[in-house]
Coordinates of C-alpha atoms and ligand atoms in Angstrom, one line a residue:
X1 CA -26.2 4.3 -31.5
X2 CA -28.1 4.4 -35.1
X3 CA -27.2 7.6 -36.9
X4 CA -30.5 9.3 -38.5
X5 CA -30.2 7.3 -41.9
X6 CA -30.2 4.1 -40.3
X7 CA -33.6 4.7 -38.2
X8 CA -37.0 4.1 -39.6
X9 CA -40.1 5.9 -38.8
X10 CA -43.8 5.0 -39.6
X11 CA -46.4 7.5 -39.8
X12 CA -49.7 5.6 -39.8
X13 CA -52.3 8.1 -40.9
X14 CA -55.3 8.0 -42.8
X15 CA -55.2 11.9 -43.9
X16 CA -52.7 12.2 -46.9
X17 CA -51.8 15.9 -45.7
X18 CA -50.2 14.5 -42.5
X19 CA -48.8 11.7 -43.8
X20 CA -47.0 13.4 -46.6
X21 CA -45.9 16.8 -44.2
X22 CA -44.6 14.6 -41.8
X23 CA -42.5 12.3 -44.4
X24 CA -41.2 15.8 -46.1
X25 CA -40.3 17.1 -42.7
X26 CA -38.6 13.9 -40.9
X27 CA -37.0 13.1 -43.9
X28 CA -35.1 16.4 -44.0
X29 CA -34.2 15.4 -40.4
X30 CA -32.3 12.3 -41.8
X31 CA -34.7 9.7 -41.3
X32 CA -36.0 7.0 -43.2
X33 CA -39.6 7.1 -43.6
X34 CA -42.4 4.7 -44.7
X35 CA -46.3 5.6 -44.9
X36 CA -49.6 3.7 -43.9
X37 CA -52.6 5.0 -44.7
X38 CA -54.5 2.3 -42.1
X39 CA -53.7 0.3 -39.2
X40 CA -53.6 -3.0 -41.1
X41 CA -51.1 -1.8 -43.7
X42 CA -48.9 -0.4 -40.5
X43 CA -48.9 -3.3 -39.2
X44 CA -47.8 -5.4 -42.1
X45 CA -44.7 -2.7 -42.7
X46 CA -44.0 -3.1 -38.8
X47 CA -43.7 -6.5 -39.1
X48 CA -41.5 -6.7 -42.5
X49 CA -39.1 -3.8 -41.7
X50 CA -37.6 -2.7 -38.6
X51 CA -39.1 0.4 -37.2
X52 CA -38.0 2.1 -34.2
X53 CA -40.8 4.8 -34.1
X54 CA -44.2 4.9 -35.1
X55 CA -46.2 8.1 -35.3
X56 CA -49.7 6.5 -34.9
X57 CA -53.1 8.3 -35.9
X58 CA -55.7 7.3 -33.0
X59 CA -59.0 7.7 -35.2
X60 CA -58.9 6.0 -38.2
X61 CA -61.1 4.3 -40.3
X62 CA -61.3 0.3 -39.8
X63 CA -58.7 -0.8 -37.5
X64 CA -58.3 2.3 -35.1
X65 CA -55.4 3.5 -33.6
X66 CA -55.7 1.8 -30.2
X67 CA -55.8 -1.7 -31.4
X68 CA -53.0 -0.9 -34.1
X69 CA -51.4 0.1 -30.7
X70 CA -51.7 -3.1 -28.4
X71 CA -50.5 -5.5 -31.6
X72 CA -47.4 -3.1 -32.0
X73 CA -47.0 -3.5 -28.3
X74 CA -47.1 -7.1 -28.5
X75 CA -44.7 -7.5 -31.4
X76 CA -41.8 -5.4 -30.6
X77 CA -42.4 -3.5 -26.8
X78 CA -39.1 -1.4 -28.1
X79 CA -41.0 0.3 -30.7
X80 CA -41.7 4.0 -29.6
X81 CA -44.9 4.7 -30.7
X82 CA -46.2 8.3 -30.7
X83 CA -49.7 9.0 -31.2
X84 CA -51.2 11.6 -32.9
X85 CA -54.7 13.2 -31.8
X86 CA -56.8 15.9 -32.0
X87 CA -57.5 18.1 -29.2
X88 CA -60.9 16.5 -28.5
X89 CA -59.6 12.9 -27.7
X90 CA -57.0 13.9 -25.5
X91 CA -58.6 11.8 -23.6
X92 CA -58.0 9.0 -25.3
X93 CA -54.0 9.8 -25.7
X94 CA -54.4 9.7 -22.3
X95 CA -55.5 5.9 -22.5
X96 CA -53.5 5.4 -25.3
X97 CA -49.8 6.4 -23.1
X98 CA -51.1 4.1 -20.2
X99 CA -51.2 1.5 -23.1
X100 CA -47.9 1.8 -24.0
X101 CA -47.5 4.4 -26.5
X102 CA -44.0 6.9 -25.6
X103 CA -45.6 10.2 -26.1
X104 CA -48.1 11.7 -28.1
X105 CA -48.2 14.5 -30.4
X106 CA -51.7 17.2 -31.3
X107 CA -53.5 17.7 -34.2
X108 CA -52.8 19.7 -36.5
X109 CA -49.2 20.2 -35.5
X110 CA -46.6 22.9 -36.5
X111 CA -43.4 21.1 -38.2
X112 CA -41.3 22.6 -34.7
X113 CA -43.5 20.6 -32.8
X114 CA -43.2 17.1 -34.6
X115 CA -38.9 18.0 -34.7
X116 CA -39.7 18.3 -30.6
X117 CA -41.7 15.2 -30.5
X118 CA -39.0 13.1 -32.8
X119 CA -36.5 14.7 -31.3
X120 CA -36.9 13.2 -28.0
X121 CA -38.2 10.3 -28.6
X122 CA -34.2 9.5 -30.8
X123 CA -33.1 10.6 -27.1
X124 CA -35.1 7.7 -25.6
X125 CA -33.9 5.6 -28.2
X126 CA -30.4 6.7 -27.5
X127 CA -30.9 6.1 -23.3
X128 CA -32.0 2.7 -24.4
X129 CA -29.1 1.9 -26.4
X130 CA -26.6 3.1 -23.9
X131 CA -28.4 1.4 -21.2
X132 CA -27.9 -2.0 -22.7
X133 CA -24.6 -1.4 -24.0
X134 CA -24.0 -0.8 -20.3
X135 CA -26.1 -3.8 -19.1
X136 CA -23.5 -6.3 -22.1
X137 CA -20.6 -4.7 -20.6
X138 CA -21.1 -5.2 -16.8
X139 CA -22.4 -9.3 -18.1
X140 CA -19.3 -9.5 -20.0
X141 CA -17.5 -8.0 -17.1
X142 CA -19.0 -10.6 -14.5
X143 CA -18.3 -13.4 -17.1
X144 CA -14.4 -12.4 -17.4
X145 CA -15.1 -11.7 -12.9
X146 CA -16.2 -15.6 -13.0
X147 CA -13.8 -16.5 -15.2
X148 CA -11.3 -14.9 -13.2
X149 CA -12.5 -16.4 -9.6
X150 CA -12.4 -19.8 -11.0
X151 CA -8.4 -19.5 -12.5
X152 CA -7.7 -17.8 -8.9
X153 CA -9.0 -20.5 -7.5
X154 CA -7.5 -23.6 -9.3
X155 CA -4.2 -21.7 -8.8
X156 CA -4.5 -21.6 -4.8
X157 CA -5.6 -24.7 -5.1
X158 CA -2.8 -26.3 -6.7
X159 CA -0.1 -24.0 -4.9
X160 CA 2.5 -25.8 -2.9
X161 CA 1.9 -24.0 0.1
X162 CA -0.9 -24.0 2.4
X163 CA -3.5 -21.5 2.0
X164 CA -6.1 -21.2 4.2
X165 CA -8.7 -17.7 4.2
X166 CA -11.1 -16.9 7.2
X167 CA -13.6 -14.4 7.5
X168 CA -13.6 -11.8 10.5
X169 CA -15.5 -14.9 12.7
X170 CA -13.0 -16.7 12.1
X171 CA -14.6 -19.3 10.1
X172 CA -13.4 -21.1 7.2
X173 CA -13.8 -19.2 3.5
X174 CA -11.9 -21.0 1.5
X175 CA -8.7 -24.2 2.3
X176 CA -6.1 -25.3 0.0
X177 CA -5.4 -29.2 -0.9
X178 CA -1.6 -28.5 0.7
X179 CA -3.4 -27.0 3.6
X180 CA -5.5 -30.2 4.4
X181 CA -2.3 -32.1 3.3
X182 CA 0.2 -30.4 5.7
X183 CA -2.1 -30.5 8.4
X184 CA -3.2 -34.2 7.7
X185 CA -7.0 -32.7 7.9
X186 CA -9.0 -35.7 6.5
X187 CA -11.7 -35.0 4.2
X188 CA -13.2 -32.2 2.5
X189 CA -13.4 -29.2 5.0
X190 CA -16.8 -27.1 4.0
X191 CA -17.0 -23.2 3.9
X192 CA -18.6 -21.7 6.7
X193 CA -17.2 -23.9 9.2
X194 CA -15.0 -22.9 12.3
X195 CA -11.4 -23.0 12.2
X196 CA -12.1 -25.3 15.4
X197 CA -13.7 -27.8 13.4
X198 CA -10.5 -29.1 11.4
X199 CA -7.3 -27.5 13.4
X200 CA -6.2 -28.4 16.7
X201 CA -2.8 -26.9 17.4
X202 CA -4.0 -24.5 20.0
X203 CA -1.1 -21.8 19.2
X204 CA -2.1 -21.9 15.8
X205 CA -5.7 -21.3 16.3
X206 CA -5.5 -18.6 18.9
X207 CA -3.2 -16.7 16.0
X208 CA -5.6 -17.2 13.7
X209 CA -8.5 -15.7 15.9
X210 CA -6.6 -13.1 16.7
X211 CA -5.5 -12.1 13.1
X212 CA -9.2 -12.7 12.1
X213 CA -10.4 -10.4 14.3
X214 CA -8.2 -7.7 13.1
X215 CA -5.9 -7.5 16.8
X216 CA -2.5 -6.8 16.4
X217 CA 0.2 -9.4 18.1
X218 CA 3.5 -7.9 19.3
X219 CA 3.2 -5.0 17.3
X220 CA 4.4 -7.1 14.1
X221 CA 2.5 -6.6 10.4
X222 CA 1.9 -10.7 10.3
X223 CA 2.1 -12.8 12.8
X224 CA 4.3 -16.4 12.7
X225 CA 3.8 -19.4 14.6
X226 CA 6.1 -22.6 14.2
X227 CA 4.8 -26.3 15.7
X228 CA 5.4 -29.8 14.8
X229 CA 2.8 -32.7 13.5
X230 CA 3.5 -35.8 14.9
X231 CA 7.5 -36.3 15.5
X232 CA 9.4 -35.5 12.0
X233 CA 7.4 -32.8 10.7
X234 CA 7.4 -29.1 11.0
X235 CA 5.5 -26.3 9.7
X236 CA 5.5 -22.5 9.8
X237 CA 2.0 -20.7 9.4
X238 CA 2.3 -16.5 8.9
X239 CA -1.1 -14.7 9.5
X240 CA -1.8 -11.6 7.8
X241 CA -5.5 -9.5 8.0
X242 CA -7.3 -8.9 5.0
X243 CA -8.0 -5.5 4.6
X244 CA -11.5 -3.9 3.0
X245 CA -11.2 -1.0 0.7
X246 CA -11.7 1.2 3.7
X247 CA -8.8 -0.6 5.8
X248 CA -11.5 -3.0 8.1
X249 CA -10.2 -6.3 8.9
X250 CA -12.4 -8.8 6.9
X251 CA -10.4 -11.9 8.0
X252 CA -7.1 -13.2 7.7
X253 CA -5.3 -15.6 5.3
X254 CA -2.9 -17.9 6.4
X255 CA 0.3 -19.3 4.6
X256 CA 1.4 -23.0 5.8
X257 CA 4.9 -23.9 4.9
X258 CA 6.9 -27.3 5.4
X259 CA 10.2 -26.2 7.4
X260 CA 11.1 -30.0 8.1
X261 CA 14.6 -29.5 5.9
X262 CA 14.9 -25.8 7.9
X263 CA 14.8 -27.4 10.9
X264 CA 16.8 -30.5 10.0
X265 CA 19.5 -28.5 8.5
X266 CA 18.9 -25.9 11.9
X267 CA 19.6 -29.0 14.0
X268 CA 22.6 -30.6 12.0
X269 CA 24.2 -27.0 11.9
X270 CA 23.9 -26.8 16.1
X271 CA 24.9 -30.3 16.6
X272 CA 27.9 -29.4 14.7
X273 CA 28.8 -26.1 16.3
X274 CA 28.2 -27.9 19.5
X275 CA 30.5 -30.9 18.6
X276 CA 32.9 -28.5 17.4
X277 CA 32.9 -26.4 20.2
X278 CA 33.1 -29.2 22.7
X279 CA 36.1 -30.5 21.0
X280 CA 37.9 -27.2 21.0
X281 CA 37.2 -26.4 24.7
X282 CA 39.9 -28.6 26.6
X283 CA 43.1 -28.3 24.4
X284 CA 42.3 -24.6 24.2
X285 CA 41.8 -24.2 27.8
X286 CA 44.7 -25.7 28.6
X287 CA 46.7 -24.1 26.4
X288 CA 45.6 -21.3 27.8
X289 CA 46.8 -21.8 31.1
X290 CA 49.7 -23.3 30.3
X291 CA 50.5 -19.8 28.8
X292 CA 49.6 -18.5 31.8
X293 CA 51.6 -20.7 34.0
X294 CA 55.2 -20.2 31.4
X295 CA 54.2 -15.9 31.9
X296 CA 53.9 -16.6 35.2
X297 CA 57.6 -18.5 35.2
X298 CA 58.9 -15.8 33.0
X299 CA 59.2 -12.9 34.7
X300 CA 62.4 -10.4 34.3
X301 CA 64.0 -13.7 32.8
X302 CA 62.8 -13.1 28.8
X303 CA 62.8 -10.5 27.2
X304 CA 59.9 -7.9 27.5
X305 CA 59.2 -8.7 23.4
X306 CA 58.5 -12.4 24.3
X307 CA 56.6 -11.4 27.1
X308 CA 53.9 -9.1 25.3
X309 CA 54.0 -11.9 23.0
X310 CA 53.0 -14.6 25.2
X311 CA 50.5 -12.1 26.9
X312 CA 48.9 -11.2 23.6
X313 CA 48.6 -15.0 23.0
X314 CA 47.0 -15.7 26.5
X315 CA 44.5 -13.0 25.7
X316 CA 43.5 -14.3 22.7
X317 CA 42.9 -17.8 23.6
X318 CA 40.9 -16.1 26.5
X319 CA 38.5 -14.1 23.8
X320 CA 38.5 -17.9 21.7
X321 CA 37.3 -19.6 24.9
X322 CA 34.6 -17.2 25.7
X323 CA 33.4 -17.3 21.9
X324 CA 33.3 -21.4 22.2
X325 CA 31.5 -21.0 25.7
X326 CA 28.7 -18.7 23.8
X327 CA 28.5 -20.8 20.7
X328 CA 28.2 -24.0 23.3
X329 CA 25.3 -21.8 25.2
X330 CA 23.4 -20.8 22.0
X331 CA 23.9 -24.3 20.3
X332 CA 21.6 -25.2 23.7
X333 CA 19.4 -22.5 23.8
X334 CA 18.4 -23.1 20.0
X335 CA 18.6 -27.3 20.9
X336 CA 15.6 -26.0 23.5
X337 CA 17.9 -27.4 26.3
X338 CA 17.7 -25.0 28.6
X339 CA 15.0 -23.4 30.8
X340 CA 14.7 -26.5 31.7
X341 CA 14.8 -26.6 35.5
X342 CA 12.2 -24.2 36.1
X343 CA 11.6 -23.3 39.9
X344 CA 10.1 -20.2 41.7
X345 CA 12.7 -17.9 42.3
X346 CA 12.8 -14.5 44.7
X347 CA 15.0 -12.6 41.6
X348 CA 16.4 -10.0 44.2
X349 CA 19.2 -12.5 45.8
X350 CA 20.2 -13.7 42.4
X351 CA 21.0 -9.5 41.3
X352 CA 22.4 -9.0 44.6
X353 CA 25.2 -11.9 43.1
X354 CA 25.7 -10.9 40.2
X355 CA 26.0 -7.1 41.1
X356 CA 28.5 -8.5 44.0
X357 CA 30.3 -10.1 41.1
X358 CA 30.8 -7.9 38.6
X359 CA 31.5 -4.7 41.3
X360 CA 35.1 -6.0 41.1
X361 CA 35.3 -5.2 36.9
X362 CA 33.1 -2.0 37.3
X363 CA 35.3 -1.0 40.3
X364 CA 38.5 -1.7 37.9
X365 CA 37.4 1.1 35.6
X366 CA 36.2 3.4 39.1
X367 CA 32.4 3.0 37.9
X368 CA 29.4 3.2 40.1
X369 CA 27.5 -0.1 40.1
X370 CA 24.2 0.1 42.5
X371 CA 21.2 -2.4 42.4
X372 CA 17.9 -0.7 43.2
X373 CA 15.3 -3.1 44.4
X374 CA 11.8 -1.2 46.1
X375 CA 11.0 -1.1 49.3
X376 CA 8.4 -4.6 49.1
X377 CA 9.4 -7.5 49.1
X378 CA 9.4 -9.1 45.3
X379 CA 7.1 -11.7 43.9
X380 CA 8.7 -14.7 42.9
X381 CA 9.2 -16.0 39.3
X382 CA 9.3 -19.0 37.5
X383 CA 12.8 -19.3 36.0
X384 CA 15.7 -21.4 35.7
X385 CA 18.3 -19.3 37.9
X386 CA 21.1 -20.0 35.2
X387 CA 19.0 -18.8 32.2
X388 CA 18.5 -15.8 35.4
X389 CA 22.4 -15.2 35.6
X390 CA 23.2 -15.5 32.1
X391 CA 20.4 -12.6 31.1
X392 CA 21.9 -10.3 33.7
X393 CA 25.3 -11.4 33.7
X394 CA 25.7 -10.4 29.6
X395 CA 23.6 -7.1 30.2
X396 CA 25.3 -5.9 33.3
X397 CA 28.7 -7.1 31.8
X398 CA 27.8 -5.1 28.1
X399 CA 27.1 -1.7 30.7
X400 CA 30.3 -2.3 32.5
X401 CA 32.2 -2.7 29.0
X402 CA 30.4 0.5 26.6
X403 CA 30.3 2.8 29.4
X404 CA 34.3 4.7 29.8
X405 CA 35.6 5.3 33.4
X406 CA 33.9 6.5 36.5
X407 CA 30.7 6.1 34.8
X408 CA 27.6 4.8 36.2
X409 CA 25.4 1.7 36.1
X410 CA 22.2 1.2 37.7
X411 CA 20.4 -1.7 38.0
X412 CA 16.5 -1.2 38.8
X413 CA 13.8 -3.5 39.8
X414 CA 10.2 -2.8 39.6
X415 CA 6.8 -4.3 39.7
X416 CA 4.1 -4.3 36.7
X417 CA 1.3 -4.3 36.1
X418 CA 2.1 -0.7 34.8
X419 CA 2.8 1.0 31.2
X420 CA 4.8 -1.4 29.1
X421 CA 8.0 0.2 27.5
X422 CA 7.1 1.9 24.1
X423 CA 7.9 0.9 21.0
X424 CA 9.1 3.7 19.1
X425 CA 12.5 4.5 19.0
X426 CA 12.5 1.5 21.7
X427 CA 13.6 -2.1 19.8
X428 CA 11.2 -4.3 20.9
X429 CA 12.5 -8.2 20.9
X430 CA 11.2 -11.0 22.1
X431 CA 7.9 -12.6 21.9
X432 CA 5.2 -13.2 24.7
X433 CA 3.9 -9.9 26.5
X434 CA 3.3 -10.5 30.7
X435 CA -0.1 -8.9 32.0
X436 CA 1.4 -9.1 35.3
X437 CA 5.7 -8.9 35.8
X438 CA 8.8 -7.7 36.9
X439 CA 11.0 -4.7 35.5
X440 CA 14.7 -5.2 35.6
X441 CA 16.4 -1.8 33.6
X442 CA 20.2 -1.8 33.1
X443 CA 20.9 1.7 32.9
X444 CA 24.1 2.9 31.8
X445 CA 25.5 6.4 30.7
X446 CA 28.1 5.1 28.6
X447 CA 28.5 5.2 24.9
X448 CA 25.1 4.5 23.7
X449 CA 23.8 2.6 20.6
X450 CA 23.1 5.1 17.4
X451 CA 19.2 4.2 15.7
X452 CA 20.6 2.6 13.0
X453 CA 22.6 -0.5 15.0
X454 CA 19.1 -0.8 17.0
X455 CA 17.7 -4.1 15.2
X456 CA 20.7 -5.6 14.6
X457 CA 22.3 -6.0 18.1
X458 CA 20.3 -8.9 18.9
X459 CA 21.3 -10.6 15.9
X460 CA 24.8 -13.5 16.3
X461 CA 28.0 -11.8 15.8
X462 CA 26.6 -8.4 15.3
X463 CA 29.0 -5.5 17.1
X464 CA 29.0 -1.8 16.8
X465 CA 32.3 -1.0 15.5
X466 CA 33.6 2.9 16.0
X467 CA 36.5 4.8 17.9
X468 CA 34.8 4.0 21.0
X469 CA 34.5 0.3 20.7
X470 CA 37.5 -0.6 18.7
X471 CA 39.7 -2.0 21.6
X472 CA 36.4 -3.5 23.9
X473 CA 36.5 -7.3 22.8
X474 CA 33.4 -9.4 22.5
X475 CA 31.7 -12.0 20.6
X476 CA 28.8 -10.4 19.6
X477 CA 26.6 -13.2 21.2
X478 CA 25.8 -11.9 24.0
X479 CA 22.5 -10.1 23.2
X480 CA 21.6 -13.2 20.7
X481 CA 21.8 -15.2 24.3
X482 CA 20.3 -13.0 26.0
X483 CA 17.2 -12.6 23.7
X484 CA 16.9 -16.8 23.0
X485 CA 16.5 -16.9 27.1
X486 CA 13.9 -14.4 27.5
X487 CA 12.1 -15.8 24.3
X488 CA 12.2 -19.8 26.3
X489 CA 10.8 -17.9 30.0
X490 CA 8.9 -15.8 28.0
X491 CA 10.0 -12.5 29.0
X492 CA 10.7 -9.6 26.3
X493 CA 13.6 -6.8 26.2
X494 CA 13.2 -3.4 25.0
X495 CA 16.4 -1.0 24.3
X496 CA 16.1 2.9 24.7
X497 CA 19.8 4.4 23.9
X498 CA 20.9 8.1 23.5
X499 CA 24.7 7.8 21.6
X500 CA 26.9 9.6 24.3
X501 CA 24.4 9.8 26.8
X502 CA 23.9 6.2 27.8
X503 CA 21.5 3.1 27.4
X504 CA 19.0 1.3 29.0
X505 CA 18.0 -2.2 28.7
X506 CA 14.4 -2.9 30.0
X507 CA 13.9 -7.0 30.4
X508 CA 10.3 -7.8 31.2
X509 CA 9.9 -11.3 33.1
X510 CA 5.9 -12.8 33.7
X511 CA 5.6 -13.2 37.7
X512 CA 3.9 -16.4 39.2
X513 CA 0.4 -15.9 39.2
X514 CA 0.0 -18.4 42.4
Ligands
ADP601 P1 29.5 -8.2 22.5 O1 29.3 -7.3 23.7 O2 30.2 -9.4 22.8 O3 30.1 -7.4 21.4 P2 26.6 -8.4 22.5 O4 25.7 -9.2 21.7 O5 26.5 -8.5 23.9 O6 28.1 -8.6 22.0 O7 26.3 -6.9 22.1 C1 26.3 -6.5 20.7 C2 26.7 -5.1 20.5 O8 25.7 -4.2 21.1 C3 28.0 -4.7 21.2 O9 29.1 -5.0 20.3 C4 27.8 -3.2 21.4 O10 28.2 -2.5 20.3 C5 26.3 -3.0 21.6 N1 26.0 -2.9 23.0 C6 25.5 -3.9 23.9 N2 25.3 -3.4 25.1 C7 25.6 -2.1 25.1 C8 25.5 -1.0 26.0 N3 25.1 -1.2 27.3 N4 25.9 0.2 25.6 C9 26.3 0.4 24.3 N5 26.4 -0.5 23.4 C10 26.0 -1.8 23.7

């Protein structure tokens, strides 16, 4: 804003007394001042100098005030031009503010008056100012806003991952060159248009929906989904919502990444571990029982030494032979090789099995094993009875292991649709959610599992090591097994443990809708 000095006022008058008061008086207020004693000279200085406010007499002599007024008007409409009047042609100051003029000022006028007049006319001028310094800013600040969208954008654009961004319909905002690329989308894909219109992969378009839409899946902040175009290539997309200020879903973007190498390396790594496995199975089993068959010879002829020796070696090619039988089971779950031979299946004869099965272990260590099933009989479901045997088989044979003596298992069968298990202090695994199953819980009151072991049980070769589990071998694959299973029938399993107090494993299988 103009300090004082650097504003110029006119005073346009044809009586010398006001022109020469009001110089004396606006010039002690700081201002530059010039004098007219008619229109056509104002005018002239108006034009020549730059004036911000004009004190205007209305009746003068030739050129009157009003006209003086509409040609100031229509050279600079910033000017402030005050008129000055006498009482009888108020009136006309009347006329003369609907024509334009800012304010206008009596005659004859007190000096306190014309400071009031001036004073707030400099405070218009000074609203002006800030009003356009505001109105350069917020321009400058779209520029550097466009400026800024069009960098953004060339730099999704060339990103090596796919982008794609939907709005809450789940239409198409904006689509990445590696996008279209990865998803060999031919063609430039316009805003506005459906995710429909260019994708196909059914999973991936139902995630996208959903994250569009703002709904949650499996409880997890983004949501993944893995397929394969054509017969070499795979690719990962993760969803994640895009929040408003306020937190309202406003649609989702969606990374795309190549996992071909992932997947190849994923593939080479199980073929390996398979081949492996496979190749240490026979000379290890029969080691094994040839140990068994020279302790079996031995007896009261060695000495006792040899003997624990021999026994500690049979036991330890025992734990190597169940660790190659898991590594051979998850090599096949991860190969997608099992599940295979899907069939409807009545669940309670397979638990009646099992439970027969393992009674001899649990009975070993005088524990209570007992297999609740209700009173109906149960629906069936669509499962591969192995995959069936496996799940239980690792979870009934964990309760029988981290629960001490005379303990007690229970395994409990009910029907859904009811309340899912909680998340909470529950670790939720697995994928798929059933509107309509079956509720198998493995309760135990053994050891328990402390909070902080909870996500990593399901993980390969991970085992809760303290006082209590220090002489209980495993491989630590169990769970990992157990988990890959459930993901292929799509069932889920939930864990709710108390340390000392016992666990429960809830496994979730969908029912056969027909
Ligand atoms: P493994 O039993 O061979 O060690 P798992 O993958 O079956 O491997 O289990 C991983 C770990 O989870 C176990 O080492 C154990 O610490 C814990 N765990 C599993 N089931 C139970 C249970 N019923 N009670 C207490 N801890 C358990």
């Amino acid at each position: 804003m103009k300090s004082e000095s650097e504003m110029t006022i006119l005073v346009i008058d044809d009586e010398q007394n006001i022109r020469e008061g009001s110089q004396r008086i606006l010039s002690r207020m700081g201002y530059r001042v010039l004098t007219a004693s008619n229109g056509q000279d104002g005018l002239g200085l108006v034009q020549a100098q730059r004036v911000s406010i004009v004190l205007l007499d209305l009746k003068m002599p030739g050129m009157d005030g009003m006209e003086v007024l509409t040609h100031i008007r229509l050279f600079d409409p910033e000017i402030l031009v005050i008129v000055i009047t006498g009482y009888a042609t108020i009136e006309t100051a009347i006329e003369a503010m609907k024509k334009g003029a800012y304010d206008f000022i009596p005659k004859p006028f007190e000096p306190d008056q014309l400071r009031i007049v001036i004073n707030r006319a400099r405070e218009r001028l000074r609203l002006i100012d800030e009003t356009r310094r505001l109105e350069r800013e917020r321009e400058r600040n779209l520029a550097d806003l466009g400026t800024e969208k069009s960098r953004i954008r060339t730099i999704v654009e060339t990103l090596p991952n796919g982008v794609l961004v939907t709005n809450v319909e789940g239409r198409i905002a904006l689509m990445n060159a590696a996008f279209r690329w990865l998803m060999e989308i031919d063609g430039e894909v316009s805003a506005g248009a459906p995710v429909e219109s260019c994708i196909t992969e059914a999973g991936m378009l139902q995630m996208i929906r959903d994250v569009s839409k703002g709904e949650e899946r499996n409880g997890a902040a983004d949501a993944r989904y893995e397929f394969a175009v054509g017969e070499e290539k795979f690719l990962q997309a993760i969803a994640k919502p895009v929040l408003s200020e306020s937190g309202e879903c406003v649609g989702a973007v969606v990374n795309l990444t190549d996992i071909t190498t992932m997947k190849l390396l994923d593939r080479l790594k199980n073929e390996f571990v398979a081949k492996v496995s496979h190749e240490l199975r026979s000379p290890l089993s029969t080691i094994h029982e040839q140990l068994a068959l020279v302790l079996r010879d031995m007896v009261e002829k060695e000495s006792s030494r040899d003997q624990y020796l021999l026994s500690r070696a049979k036991e330890k090619t025992q734990g190597l032979i169940s660790l190659i039988g898991d590594l051979l089971d998850l090599s096949h779950i991860e190969a997608g090789n099992v599940c295979k031979d899907r069939k409807p299946i009545q669940i309670a004869e397979l638990l009646k099995n099992i439970v027969d099965f393992l009674g001899t272990k649990a009975r070993g260590k005088r524990q209570r094993l007992e297999l609740d099933l209700p009173p109906a009989p149960l629906p069936f479901i669509e499962a591969d009875p192995m995959a069936i045997e496996s799940i239980f088989g690792n979870l009934i044979t964990n309760a029988i292991h981290y629960t001490p003596e005379e303990g007690e298992i229970n395994v409990r069968v009910t029907l859904g649709p009811g309340d899912e298990p909680a998340s909470g202090a529950a670790t939720i695994e697995g994928a798929k959610s059933a509107s309509s199953w079956l509720r198998v819980d493995v309760i135990d009151n053994g050891f328990g599992i402390e909070e902080r072991h909870m996500e990593n049980i399901f993980k390969r070769f991970y085992r809760v090591k303290n006082e209590k589990t220090r002489f209980i071998t495993g491989t630590g694959l169990g769970l990992p097994i157990v988990k890959g299973l459930l993901d292929e029938l799509g069932g889920r399993i939930t864990v709710q443990s108390i340390p000392d107090h016992g666990s429960t494993f809830t496994v979730l299988l969908p029912v056969c809708r027909a």
